[in-house]
Amino acid sequence: MRERPIPMAVRLPLVVVAFMATVAAIVSWQVLIRLDEAQSRRLRDVAAAHLDGLAAALTDPVIREDVWEIYDALDRARQDHAGLRPTDTVVATPNGNVLASSDPRAYPSWSTVPATFPAQARQARDLAVRTDGARALARRDLSSGGHGIGSIYASFDLAPLLSERRSVQWTLLATNLAITLALAAMAWFTVRRMMRPLRTLARHLQDEGGAGIMPVPEEETRRAGPEGAALYAAFNRMAEAVRDRETLSRTLAEEERLASLGRLASGMAHEINNPLGGLFNAIDTLKAHGERPDVRRRSLDLVERGLKGIRDVVRATLVTHRADRDQRELGPEDLNDLQLLIGPEIRRRGLILTWDNAVRSPVAVPAVAMRQVVLNLLLNAAQATPADGEVTLTARAVDDGLLVVTVEDTGGGMDADGHDLLSGRRERCVGSGGGGNGLGLLMVRRLIGELGGTIVSEPRFPVGTSIRVTVPCRSLEIERLANVA
């Protein structure tokens, strides 16, 4: 399951806390380092002062090896020195034997200096200090006339210094923690205040109850700062533009619905009117040559097929949910009939019609839909071709189960809108135009899509347009004529 992202109002305070904790750790580390250095210097100075005082008081008694006078001097020196309390002091001879100590029971005279007072620097000419746990160990060599006469070993209690260090550590920790929490709280409130315009915009962007994008009220705009007011003003302009666009879209949708009804009525008239010319020609032929059996049979077949085509168009438009339609295969006569139907338009415009129908047997393609495709292409080609021009139809049933029909003209060529309309890059017809674009091409594209075919339009050399329709031959199923109309 996808985790919910952390809100910005929480992430920013967390980032502030992380930065502050890092800064606090670095500052605390530097403070403790400086404190350690200061305490070390203080320890050395106090220890040096203490041992210097002892050295001055003990030089003569050590030369004389007067143990009791050394005891007396050590007893007088047992006092705090600037918070540094000496615990054990041992005065030793150069060969490492104890002359006297502040604790005779622990360090008796003439015994060996214990390991608790190691000589850190045997050749040291000055103070040597080593901290060991809660104690500080110091050594000072005694000399007279340039000759060593003994050494003083002393240990000091570091409890006051360690207590001071712990106090500083806890003070730093508490101070940094308080500052970090305070800054985190300030950051949280500040970020929430800064994020208020965004939360307001997000709330107004949500389409609650289908009301769409709602503008920010004027009262809330006045409460915001200058940046928030500018942001709200820009958002309100955008919201008004979106609402205007939605209103315009609804208006255009209504107009498109009405236009679709008009195109449907025009298409019905267009598809019904085309066969009527051929029907009237067949009736005129029957009136003039009705006594001839071959002419009468041919004319009656044409009348019957034309009426069936009109019936199918009307049914496809008015009875969209019925399935008892004539789903016959396309035969050679269906294409040849179009030659007679387009004939009056060809003659009226003074064009030349070249017809090459190589389909010799029925193919598994819906006859009504294919006739409408070819008829619309022929009508658009005739409309785009000037007088004395040529319109050509070529039909082939290729071996790989495809029906290929090509319609060519010698007009001025189809414009970019017509090519876009046939290729599907444009969804609305742009009128007939000079190139034969419009309702016919839109219907052709929809029919070819229903048939599962493809349509390619390209310029024809030297002038004109060539439109090639490729439809797969397949087993015909009961389909709704509304889907192919």
Tab-separated table of C-alpha atoms in Angstrom:
chain	number	residue	atom	x	y	z
A	1	MET	CA	0.000	0.000	0.000
A	2	ARG	CA	1.348	3.399	-0.966
A	3	GLU	CA	2.355	5.528	2.005
A	4	ARG	CA	0.804	8.961	2.366
A	5	PRO	CA	3.337	11.747	1.813
A	6	ILE	CA	4.289	13.905	4.790
A	7	PRO	CA	2.622	17.326	4.527
A	8	MET	CA	4.813	20.336	3.856
A	9	ALA	CA	3.688	21.913	7.148
A	10	VAL	CA	5.333	18.967	8.953
A	11	ARG	CA	8.364	18.460	6.721
A	12	LEU	CA	9.673	22.015	7.045
A	13	PRO	CA	9.626	22.052	10.883
A	14	LEU	CA	11.351	18.659	10.851
A	15	VAL	CA	14.043	20.075	8.576
A	16	VAL	CA	14.434	23.048	10.914
A	17	VAL	CA	14.742	20.685	13.904
A	18	ALA	CA	17.357	18.594	12.081
A	19	PHE	CA	19.410	21.675	11.188
A	20	MET	CA	19.107	23.101	14.688
A	21	ALA	CA	20.086	19.777	16.266
A	22	THR	CA	23.143	19.613	14.007
A	23	VAL	CA	24.139	23.179	14.822
A	24	ALA	CA	23.558	22.550	18.544
A	25	ALA	CA	25.709	19.398	18.481
A	26	ILE	CA	28.559	21.237	16.719
A	27	VAL	CA	28.349	24.209	19.087
A	28	SER	CA	28.197	21.947	22.164
A	29	TRP	CA	31.180	19.935	20.935
A	30	GLN	CA	33.223	23.121	20.448
A	31	VAL	CA	32.169	24.470	23.861
A	32	LEU	CA	33.160	21.224	25.603
A	33	ILE	CA	36.509	21.197	23.807
A	34	ARG	CA	37.199	24.753	24.928
A	35	LEU	CA	36.047	23.877	28.478
A	36	ASP	CA	38.380	20.891	28.572
A	37	GLU	CA	41.288	23.023	27.383
A	38	ALA	CA	40.460	25.719	29.946
A	39	GLN	CA	40.196	23.188	32.782
A	40	SER	CA	43.470	21.552	31.733
A	41	ARG	CA	45.235	24.908	31.797
A	42	ARG	CA	43.624	25.698	35.136
A	43	LEU	CA	44.704	22.327	36.542
A	44	ARG	CA	48.274	22.817	35.405
A	45	ASP	CA	48.427	26.344	36.784
A	46	VAL	CA	46.951	25.405	40.167
A	47	ALA	CA	49.070	22.259	40.416
A	48	ALA	CA	52.186	24.220	39.455
A	49	ALA	CA	51.407	26.887	42.080
A	50	HIS	CA	50.800	24.225	44.718
A	51	LEU	CA	53.961	22.296	43.920
A	52	ASP	CA	56.038	25.457	43.636
A	53	GLY	CA	54.949	26.414	47.128
A	54	LEU	CA	55.788	22.944	48.428
A	55	ALA	CA	59.133	22.966	46.634
A	56	ALA	CA	60.129	26.211	48.295
A	57	ALA	CA	59.072	24.914	51.713
A	58	LEU	CA	60.569	21.412	51.341
A	59	THR	CA	63.957	22.034	49.732
A	60	ASP	CA	65.903	22.493	52.988
A	61	PRO	CA	64.130	19.684	54.932
A	62	VAL	CA	64.734	17.309	51.989
A	63	ILE	CA	68.443	18.184	51.928
A	64	ARG	CA	68.626	17.460	55.637
A	65	GLU	CA	66.230	14.481	55.280
A	66	ASP	CA	64.243	15.974	58.174
A	67	VAL	CA	61.141	13.813	57.961
A	68	TRP	CA	59.159	15.589	60.678
A	69	GLU	CA	59.647	19.008	59.205
A	70	ILE	CA	58.525	17.586	55.830
A	71	TYR	CA	55.397	16.183	57.548
A	72	ASP	CA	54.691	19.556	59.030
A	73	ALA	CA	55.043	21.333	55.680
A	74	LEU	CA	52.780	18.791	53.992
A	75	ASP	CA	50.174	19.181	56.715
A	76	ARG	CA	50.136	22.948	56.300
A	77	ALA	CA	49.714	22.578	52.485
A	78	ARG	CA	46.570	20.419	52.764
A	79	GLN	CA	44.015	22.985	51.669
A	80	ASP	CA	42.004	23.781	48.560
A	81	HIS	CA	43.719	25.732	45.852
A	82	ALA	CA	41.173	27.529	43.647
A	83	GLY	CA	38.772	24.602	43.884
A	84	LEU	CA	41.473	21.971	43.348
A	85	ARG	CA	41.809	19.809	46.488
A	86	PRO	CA	45.045	17.802	46.924
A	87	THR	CA	44.469	14.304	48.250
A	88	ASP	CA	47.848	12.561	48.515
A	89	THR	CA	51.331	14.093	48.478
A	90	VAL	CA	54.568	12.092	48.601
A	91	VAL	CA	58.109	13.434	48.920
A	92	ALA	CA	60.691	10.987	47.596
A	93	THR	CA	64.454	10.753	47.365
A	94	PRO	CA	66.212	10.655	43.982
A	95	ASN	CA	66.468	6.864	44.200
A	96	GLY	CA	62.675	6.502	44.603
A	97	ASN	CA	62.282	6.038	48.368
A	98	VAL	CA	59.578	7.857	50.315
A	99	LEU	CA	60.834	10.465	52.735
A	100	ALA	CA	57.404	11.589	53.971
A	101	SER	CA	53.810	11.704	52.778
A	102	SER	CA	50.507	13.270	53.675
A	103	ASP	CA	49.233	9.786	54.561
A	104	PRO	CA	52.023	7.937	56.459
A	105	ARG	CA	49.959	4.809	56.830
A	106	ALA	CA	49.456	4.442	53.072
A	107	TYR	CA	52.921	5.653	52.132
A	108	PRO	CA	55.378	4.984	55.059
A	109	SER	CA	58.775	6.594	55.117
A	110	TRP	CA	61.657	4.865	53.342
A	111	SER	CA	59.297	2.702	51.339
A	112	THR	CA	59.315	2.631	47.548
A	113	VAL	CA	57.187	5.165	45.700
A	114	PRO	CA	54.002	3.256	44.774
A	115	ALA	CA	52.839	2.687	41.194
A	116	THR	CA	49.963	5.117	41.723
A	117	PHE	CA	52.554	7.881	41.227
A	118	PRO	CA	54.244	6.834	37.974
A	119	ALA	CA	57.023	9.028	36.681
A	120	GLN	CA	55.576	10.208	33.396
A	121	ALA	CA	58.662	12.045	32.315
A	122	ARG	CA	61.796	10.973	34.110
A	123	GLN	CA	63.811	13.623	32.267
A	124	ALA	CA	61.174	16.364	32.686
A	125	ARG	CA	62.511	19.572	34.125
A	126	ASP	CA	59.083	20.960	34.983
A	127	LEU	CA	55.597	19.876	35.932
A	128	ALA	CA	54.155	16.632	34.445
A	129	VAL	CA	50.429	16.086	34.841
A	130	ARG	CA	48.249	13.061	33.961
A	131	THR	CA	44.572	12.717	34.613
A	132	ASP	CA	43.488	9.297	35.757
A	133	GLY	CA	39.731	8.930	36.269
A	134	ALA	CA	38.662	11.394	38.949
A	135	ARG	CA	42.265	12.160	39.999
A	136	ALA	CA	45.022	14.339	38.604
A	137	LEU	CA	48.604	13.179	39.180
A	138	ALA	CA	51.490	15.674	39.192
A	139	ARG	CA	55.237	15.436	39.698
A	140	ARG	CA	57.788	18.100	40.524
A	141	ASP	CA	61.532	17.514	40.792
A	142	LEU	CA	63.474	19.231	43.584
A	143	SER	CA	66.968	20.524	42.985
A	144	SER	CA	69.617	22.508	44.828
A	145	GLY	CA	72.801	23.881	43.341
A	146	GLY	CA	71.966	22.243	40.049
A	147	HIS	CA	71.702	18.792	41.577
A	148	GLY	CA	68.516	16.765	42.032
A	149	ILE	CA	67.688	16.176	45.649
A	150	GLY	CA	64.303	14.506	45.293
A	151	SER	CA	60.775	14.677	43.822
A	152	ILE	CA	57.311	15.647	44.939
A	153	TYR	CA	54.339	13.493	43.807
A	154	ALA	CA	50.852	14.831	44.338
A	155	SER	CA	47.319	13.717	43.451
A	156	PHE	CA	44.364	16.086	43.248
A	157	ASP	CA	40.615	15.442	43.471
A	158	LEU	CA	38.936	16.404	40.166
A	159	ALA	CA	35.373	16.078	41.480
A	160	PRO	CA	34.739	19.854	41.445
A	161	LEU	CA	36.020	20.137	37.861
A	162	LEU	CA	34.029	17.110	36.708
A	163	SER	CA	30.930	18.467	38.434
A	164	GLU	CA	31.454	21.769	36.670
A	165	ARG	CA	31.841	19.958	33.343
A	166	ARG	CA	28.670	17.930	33.883
A	167	SER	CA	26.826	21.094	34.841
A	168	VAL	CA	27.965	22.747	31.628
A	169	GLN	CA	26.999	19.676	29.603
A	170	TRP	CA	23.490	19.511	31.058
A	171	THR	CA	23.100	23.275	30.687
A	172	LEU	CA	24.116	23.024	27.033
A	173	LEU	CA	21.804	20.059	26.473
A	174	ALA	CA	18.818	21.732	28.138
A	175	THR	CA	19.475	25.053	26.419
A	176	ASN	CA	19.899	23.505	22.991
A	177	LEU	CA	16.854	21.290	23.472
A	178	ALA	CA	14.736	24.241	24.571
A	179	ILE	CA	15.972	26.409	21.698
A	180	THR	CA	15.413	23.581	19.176
A	181	LEU	CA	11.882	22.884	20.413
A	182	ALA	CA	11.069	26.602	20.484
A	183	LEU	CA	12.370	27.100	16.956
A	184	ALA	CA	10.522	23.967	15.792
A	185	ALA	CA	7.276	25.311	17.250
A	186	MET	CA	7.920	28.709	15.681
A	187	ALA	CA	8.716	27.033	12.363
A	188	TRP	CA	5.539	24.960	12.540
A	189	PHE	CA	3.346	27.976	13.222
A	190	THR	CA	5.206	30.063	10.645
A	191	VAL	CA	4.959	27.392	7.964
A	192	ARG	CA	1.305	26.806	8.696
A	193	ARG	CA	0.696	30.516	8.339
A	194	MET	CA	2.737	30.633	5.142
A	195	MET	CA	0.930	27.547	3.807
A	196	ARG	CA	-2.516	28.972	4.541
A	197	PRO	CA	-2.933	30.433	1.027
A	198	LEU	CA	-1.996	27.088	-0.522
A	199	ARG	CA	-4.439	25.209	1.712
A	200	THR	CA	-7.123	27.715	0.780
A	201	LEU	CA	-6.386	27.274	-2.916
A	202	ALA	CA	-6.390	23.486	-2.562
A	203	ARG	CA	-9.763	23.638	-0.813
A	204	HIS	CA	-11.228	25.827	-3.535
A	205	LEU	CA	-9.733	23.655	-6.283
A	206	GLN	CA	-11.613	20.610	-5.016
A	207	ASP	CA	-14.803	20.059	-6.994
A	208	GLU	CA	-17.178	19.409	-4.116
A	209	GLY	CA	-20.711	18.589	-5.156
A	210	GLY	CA	-19.950	19.221	-8.807
A	211	ALA	CA	-19.812	22.982	-8.248
A	212	GLY	CA	-16.509	23.301	-10.094
A	213	ILE	CA	-13.638	25.603	-9.147
A	214	MET	CA	-14.881	28.197	-6.677
A	215	PRO	CA	-13.184	31.619	-6.394
A	216	VAL	CA	-11.741	32.752	-3.078
A	217	PRO	CA	-14.169	35.066	-1.212
A	218	GLU	CA	-13.289	38.737	-0.948
A	219	GLU	CA	-13.238	38.586	2.875
A	220	GLU	CA	-10.513	35.933	2.880
A	221	THR	CA	-8.552	37.863	0.276
A	222	ARG	CA	-8.518	40.950	2.499
A	223	ARG	CA	-7.221	38.920	5.460
A	224	ALA	CA	-4.263	37.619	3.465
A	225	GLY	CA	-0.988	39.470	3.114
A	226	PRO	CA	0.166	41.210	-0.051
A	227	GLU	CA	1.577	38.018	-1.580
A	228	GLY	CA	-1.514	36.012	-0.602
A	229	ALA	CA	-3.828	38.677	-1.979
A	230	ALA	CA	-1.942	38.692	-5.286
A	231	LEU	CA	-2.086	34.884	-5.391
A	232	TYR	CA	-5.816	34.859	-4.620
A	233	ALA	CA	-6.437	37.508	-7.283
A	234	ALA	CA	-4.605	35.427	-9.909
A	235	PHE	CA	-6.504	32.322	-8.806
A	236	ASN	CA	-9.845	34.130	-8.981
A	237	ARG	CA	-9.044	35.271	-12.512
A	238	MET	CA	-8.192	31.708	-13.439
A	239	ALA	CA	-11.377	30.406	-11.772
A	240	GLU	CA	-13.477	32.931	-13.687
A	241	ALA	CA	-11.748	31.940	-16.914
A	242	VAL	CA	-12.402	28.256	-16.199
A	243	ARG	CA	-16.054	28.924	-15.374
A	244	ASP	CA	-16.403	30.992	-18.562
A	245	ARG	CA	-14.774	28.208	-20.537
A	246	GLU	CA	-17.101	25.627	-19.008
A	247	THR	CA	-20.075	27.818	-19.851
A	248	LEU	CA	-18.750	28.254	-23.368
A	249	SER	CA	-18.126	24.506	-23.625
A	250	ARG	CA	-21.717	23.774	-22.609
A	251	THR	CA	-22.935	26.319	-25.148
A	252	LEU	CA	-20.723	24.830	-27.840
A	253	ALA	CA	-21.855	21.337	-26.898
A	254	GLU	CA	-25.467	22.406	-27.320
A	255	GLU	CA	-24.637	24.061	-30.621
A	256	GLU	CA	-22.738	20.965	-31.687
A	257	ARG	CA	-25.738	18.814	-30.808
A	258	LEU	CA	-27.956	21.023	-32.937
A	259	ALA	CA	-25.354	21.027	-35.698
A	260	SER	CA	-25.172	17.234	-35.500
A	261	LEU	CA	-28.911	17.056	-35.965
A	262	GLY	CA	-28.537	19.362	-38.934
A	263	ARG	CA	-25.704	17.246	-40.352
A	264	LEU	CA	-27.796	14.125	-39.803
A	265	ALA	CA	-30.715	15.637	-41.698
A	266	SER	CA	-28.348	16.909	-44.380
A	267	GLY	CA	-26.664	13.510	-44.583
A	268	MET	CA	-29.985	11.743	-44.979
A	269	ALA	CA	-30.996	14.155	-47.708
A	270	HIS	CA	-27.522	13.788	-49.234
A	271	GLU	CA	-27.623	9.994	-49.267
A	272	ILE	CA	-31.255	9.846	-50.418
A	273	ASN	CA	-30.905	12.510	-53.065
A	274	ASN	CA	-27.950	10.811	-54.789
A	275	PRO	CA	-29.810	7.601	-55.757
A	276	LEU	CA	-32.867	9.613	-56.782
A	277	GLY	CA	-31.063	11.001	-59.820
A	278	GLY	CA	-30.324	7.485	-61.005
A	279	LEU	CA	-33.897	6.387	-60.228
A	280	PHE	CA	-35.321	9.212	-62.285
A	281	ASN	CA	-32.951	8.322	-65.103
A	282	ALA	CA	-34.151	4.702	-64.898
A	283	ILE	CA	-37.797	5.862	-65.008
A	284	ASP	CA	-37.048	8.050	-68.025
A	285	THR	CA	-35.386	5.061	-69.654
A	286	LEU	CA	-38.465	2.903	-68.949
A	287	LYS	CA	-40.725	5.563	-70.429
A	288	ALA	CA	-38.639	5.783	-73.565
A	289	HIS	CA	-37.597	2.159	-74.029
A	290	GLY	CA	-39.830	0.183	-71.705
A	291	GLU	CA	-40.907	-2.175	-74.457
A	292	ARG	CA	-37.420	-3.695	-74.595
A	293	PRO	CA	-37.097	-6.563	-72.099
A	294	ASP	CA	-33.335	-6.060	-71.468
A	295	VAL	CA	-33.712	-2.336	-70.840
A	296	ARG	CA	-36.738	-2.920	-68.631
A	297	ARG	CA	-34.970	-5.580	-66.564
A	298	ARG	CA	-31.830	-3.497	-66.171
A	299	SER	CA	-33.764	-0.377	-65.200
A	300	LEU	CA	-35.974	-2.238	-62.733
A	301	ASP	CA	-32.889	-3.803	-61.065
A	302	LEU	CA	-31.374	-0.354	-60.696
A	303	VAL	CA	-34.634	1.013	-59.264
A	304	GLU	CA	-34.828	-1.859	-56.801
A	305	ARG	CA	-31.218	-1.448	-55.605
A	306	GLY	CA	-31.618	2.318	-55.320
A	307	LEU	CA	-34.796	1.963	-53.250
A	308	LYS	CA	-33.096	-0.601	-51.035
A	309	GLY	CA	-30.232	1.826	-50.464
A	310	ILE	CA	-32.697	4.603	-49.528
A	311	ARG	CA	-34.542	2.225	-47.234
A	312	ASP	CA	-31.293	1.204	-45.504
A	313	VAL	CA	-30.263	4.806	-44.961
A	314	VAL	CA	-33.645	5.678	-43.449
A	315	ARG	CA	-33.615	2.572	-41.262
A	316	ALA	CA	-30.042	3.229	-40.139
A	317	THR	CA	-31.075	6.697	-39.005
A	318	LEU	CA	-34.493	6.080	-37.497
A	319	VAL	CA	-34.351	2.500	-36.253
A	320	THR	CA	-30.967	2.365	-34.533
A	321	HIS	CA	-31.793	-0.566	-32.199
A	322	ARG	CA	-33.128	-3.085	-34.664
A	323	ALA	CA	-31.002	-5.866	-36.082
A	324	ASP	CA	-33.158	-7.250	-38.961
A	325	ARG	CA	-31.267	-5.427	-41.722
A	326	ASP	CA	-30.055	-6.506	-45.121
A	327	GLN	CA	-26.396	-7.462	-44.519
A	328	ARG	CA	-25.406	-8.575	-47.992
A	329	GLU	CA	-21.956	-8.814	-49.483
A	330	LEU	CA	-20.607	-6.268	-51.919
A	331	GLY	CA	-20.998	-7.426	-55.503
A	332	PRO	CA	-19.657	-6.022	-58.778
A	333	GLU	CA	-23.066	-4.553	-59.622
A	334	ASP	CA	-23.032	-2.475	-56.383
A	335	LEU	CA	-19.972	-0.601	-57.591
A	336	ASN	CA	-21.193	-0.420	-61.199
A	337	ASP	CA	-24.474	1.108	-60.052
A	338	LEU	CA	-22.489	4.007	-58.640
A	339	GLN	CA	-21.310	4.773	-62.153
A	340	LEU	CA	-24.917	5.387	-63.126
A	341	LEU	CA	-25.654	7.343	-59.926
A	342	ILE	CA	-22.670	9.666	-60.356
A	343	GLY	CA	-23.346	10.052	-64.057
A	344	PRO	CA	-25.706	13.080	-63.811
A	345	GLU	CA	-23.204	15.011	-61.654
A	346	ILE	CA	-20.356	14.141	-64.024
A	347	ARG	CA	-22.307	15.336	-67.031
A	348	ARG	CA	-23.544	18.473	-65.260
A	349	ARG	CA	-20.002	19.553	-64.395
A	350	GLY	CA	-18.539	18.557	-67.785
A	351	LEU	CA	-16.121	15.961	-66.401
A	352	ILE	CA	-14.631	12.725	-67.696
A	353	LEU	CA	-15.294	9.568	-65.644
A	354	THR	CA	-12.801	6.694	-65.932
A	355	TRP	CA	-14.136	3.479	-64.427
A	356	ASP	CA	-11.983	0.400	-63.698
A	357	ASN	CA	-13.895	-2.130	-61.601
A	358	ALA	CA	-11.879	-5.373	-61.352
A	359	VAL	CA	-14.197	-6.919	-58.743
A	360	ARG	CA	-15.711	-9.938	-60.518
A	361	SER	CA	-17.404	-11.755	-57.647
A	362	PRO	CA	-18.995	-10.819	-54.300
A	363	VAL	CA	-16.563	-9.919	-51.510
A	364	ALA	CA	-17.224	-10.167	-47.777
A	365	VAL	CA	-17.648	-6.428	-47.236
A	366	PRO	CA	-20.936	-4.739	-46.177
A	367	ALA	CA	-22.429	-3.513	-49.452
A	368	VAL	CA	-24.448	-0.567	-48.083
A	369	ALA	CA	-21.551	0.947	-46.084
A	370	MET	CA	-19.045	0.454	-48.890
A	371	ARG	CA	-21.395	1.983	-51.463
A	372	GLN	CA	-21.819	5.044	-49.250
A	373	VAL	CA	-18.010	5.385	-48.864
A	374	VAL	CA	-17.315	5.178	-52.601
A	375	LEU	CA	-20.274	7.409	-53.509
A	376	ASN	CA	-19.174	10.129	-51.090
A	377	LEU	CA	-15.616	9.982	-52.410
A	378	LEU	CA	-16.853	10.263	-55.984
A	379	LEU	CA	-19.105	13.206	-55.131
A	380	ASN	CA	-16.265	15.033	-53.341
A	381	ALA	CA	-13.891	14.315	-56.239
A	382	ALA	CA	-16.446	15.656	-58.747
A	383	GLN	CA	-16.963	18.759	-56.600
A	384	ALA	CA	-13.206	19.422	-56.420
A	385	THR	CA	-12.519	18.907	-60.148
A	386	PRO	CA	-12.918	21.803	-62.584
A	387	ALA	CA	-14.652	21.484	-65.978
A	388	ASP	CA	-12.958	19.148	-68.476
A	389	GLY	CA	-11.204	17.434	-65.568
A	390	GLU	CA	-11.115	13.692	-64.906
A	391	VAL	CA	-12.422	11.519	-62.084
A	392	THR	CA	-11.077	7.960	-61.892
A	393	LEU	CA	-12.232	4.937	-59.867
A	394	THR	CA	-10.179	1.755	-59.516
A	395	ALA	CA	-11.404	-1.247	-57.512
A	396	ARG	CA	-9.454	-4.435	-56.815
A	397	ALA	CA	-9.978	-7.502	-54.611
A	398	VAL	CA	-6.417	-8.537	-53.766
A	399	ASP	CA	-5.375	-12.043	-52.844
A	400	ASP	CA	-4.671	-11.378	-49.161
A	401	GLY	CA	-8.353	-10.701	-48.395
A	402	LEU	CA	-8.448	-6.953	-48.956
A	403	LEU	CA	-10.686	-4.743	-51.049
A	404	VAL	CA	-8.825	-1.714	-52.391
A	405	VAL	CA	-10.749	1.170	-53.943
A	406	THR	CA	-8.930	4.249	-55.255
A	407	VAL	CA	-10.635	7.482	-56.256
A	408	GLU	CA	-8.565	10.128	-58.043
A	409	ASP	CA	-9.314	13.557	-59.463
A	410	THR	CA	-7.471	16.281	-61.360
A	411	GLY	CA	-8.663	19.169	-59.201
A	412	GLY	CA	-6.647	21.698	-57.291
A	413	GLY	CA	-5.738	19.185	-54.624
A	414	MET	CA	-7.192	18.581	-51.166
A	415	ASP	CA	-6.177	21.141	-48.562
A	416	ALA	CA	-4.590	20.367	-45.183
A	417	ASP	CA	-7.964	20.415	-43.385
A	418	GLY	CA	-9.289	17.680	-45.667
A	419	HIS	CA	-6.219	15.480	-45.122
A	420	ASP	CA	-6.502	16.018	-41.349
A	421	LEU	CA	-10.199	15.156	-41.446
A	422	LEU	CA	-9.600	11.851	-43.251
A	423	SER	CA	-6.579	10.907	-41.115
A	424	GLY	CA	-8.442	11.584	-37.830
A	425	ARG	CA	-6.270	14.517	-36.727
A	426	ARG	CA	-9.369	16.744	-36.953
A	427	GLU	CA	-12.681	15.784	-35.381
A	428	ARG	CA	-14.963	18.372	-36.944
A	429	CYS	CA	-15.729	19.097	-40.562
A	430	VAL	CA	-14.753	22.538	-41.782
A	431	GLY	CA	-17.241	22.957	-44.591
A	432	SER	CA	-16.984	21.917	-48.192
A	433	GLY	CA	-14.284	24.371	-49.124
A	434	GLY	CA	-12.527	24.365	-52.403
A	435	GLY	CA	-11.091	20.926	-52.013
A	436	GLY	CA	-14.242	18.948	-51.421
A	437	ASN	CA	-13.901	18.739	-47.654
A	438	GLY	CA	-16.904	18.550	-45.342
A	439	LEU	CA	-19.690	16.216	-44.337
A	440	GLY	CA	-18.921	13.623	-47.029
A	441	LEU	CA	-15.322	13.136	-45.870
A	442	LEU	CA	-16.398	12.991	-42.220
A	443	MET	CA	-18.919	10.262	-43.010
A	444	VAL	CA	-16.298	8.399	-45.069
A	445	ARG	CA	-13.834	8.366	-42.173
A	446	ARG	CA	-16.441	7.123	-39.704
A	447	LEU	CA	-17.634	4.392	-42.058
A	448	ILE	CA	-14.087	3.199	-42.772
A	449	GLY	CA	-13.411	3.063	-39.021
A	450	GLU	CA	-16.524	0.917	-38.500
A	451	LEU	CA	-15.412	-1.400	-41.298
A	452	GLY	CA	-11.947	-1.802	-39.775
A	453	GLY	CA	-10.255	-0.356	-42.836
A	454	THR	CA	-7.764	2.392	-43.560
A	455	ILE	CA	-7.868	5.456	-45.773
A	456	VAL	CA	-4.882	7.285	-47.248
A	457	SER	CA	-5.042	10.613	-49.052
A	458	GLU	CA	-2.081	11.979	-50.973
A	459	PRO	CA	-1.426	14.409	-53.817
A	460	ARG	CA	-1.706	13.060	-57.371
A	461	PHE	CA	0.954	13.885	-59.932
A	462	PRO	CA	0.893	16.308	-61.673
A	463	VAL	CA	-2.331	17.727	-60.167
A	464	GLY	CA	-5.219	16.479	-58.068
A	465	THR	CA	-5.747	14.137	-55.158
A	466	SER	CA	-5.646	10.359	-54.768
A	467	ILE	CA	-7.641	8.670	-51.990
A	468	ARG	CA	-7.060	4.957	-51.396
A	469	VAL	CA	-9.457	2.941	-49.245
A	470	THR	CA	-8.429	-0.501	-47.974
A	471	VAL	CA	-11.064	-2.670	-46.261
A	472	PRO	CA	-10.481	-6.208	-44.974
A	473	CYS	CA	-12.825	-8.896	-46.242
A	474	ARG	CA	-14.391	-10.764	-43.344
A	475	SER	CA	-17.382	-12.892	-42.463
A	476	LEU	CA	-20.371	-10.603	-42.195
A	477	GLU	CA	-22.202	-10.583	-38.890
A	478	ILE	CA	-25.524	-9.038	-37.978
A	479	GLU	CA	-24.577	-5.442	-37.281
A	480	ARG	CA	-26.580	-2.352	-36.691
A	481	LEU	CA	-26.868	-0.177	-39.734
A	482	ALA	CA	-26.760	2.818	-37.439
A	483	ASN	CA	-23.120	2.012	-36.716
A	484	VAL	CA	-22.202	2.037	-40.410
A	485	ALA	CA	-24.326	4.977	-41.376
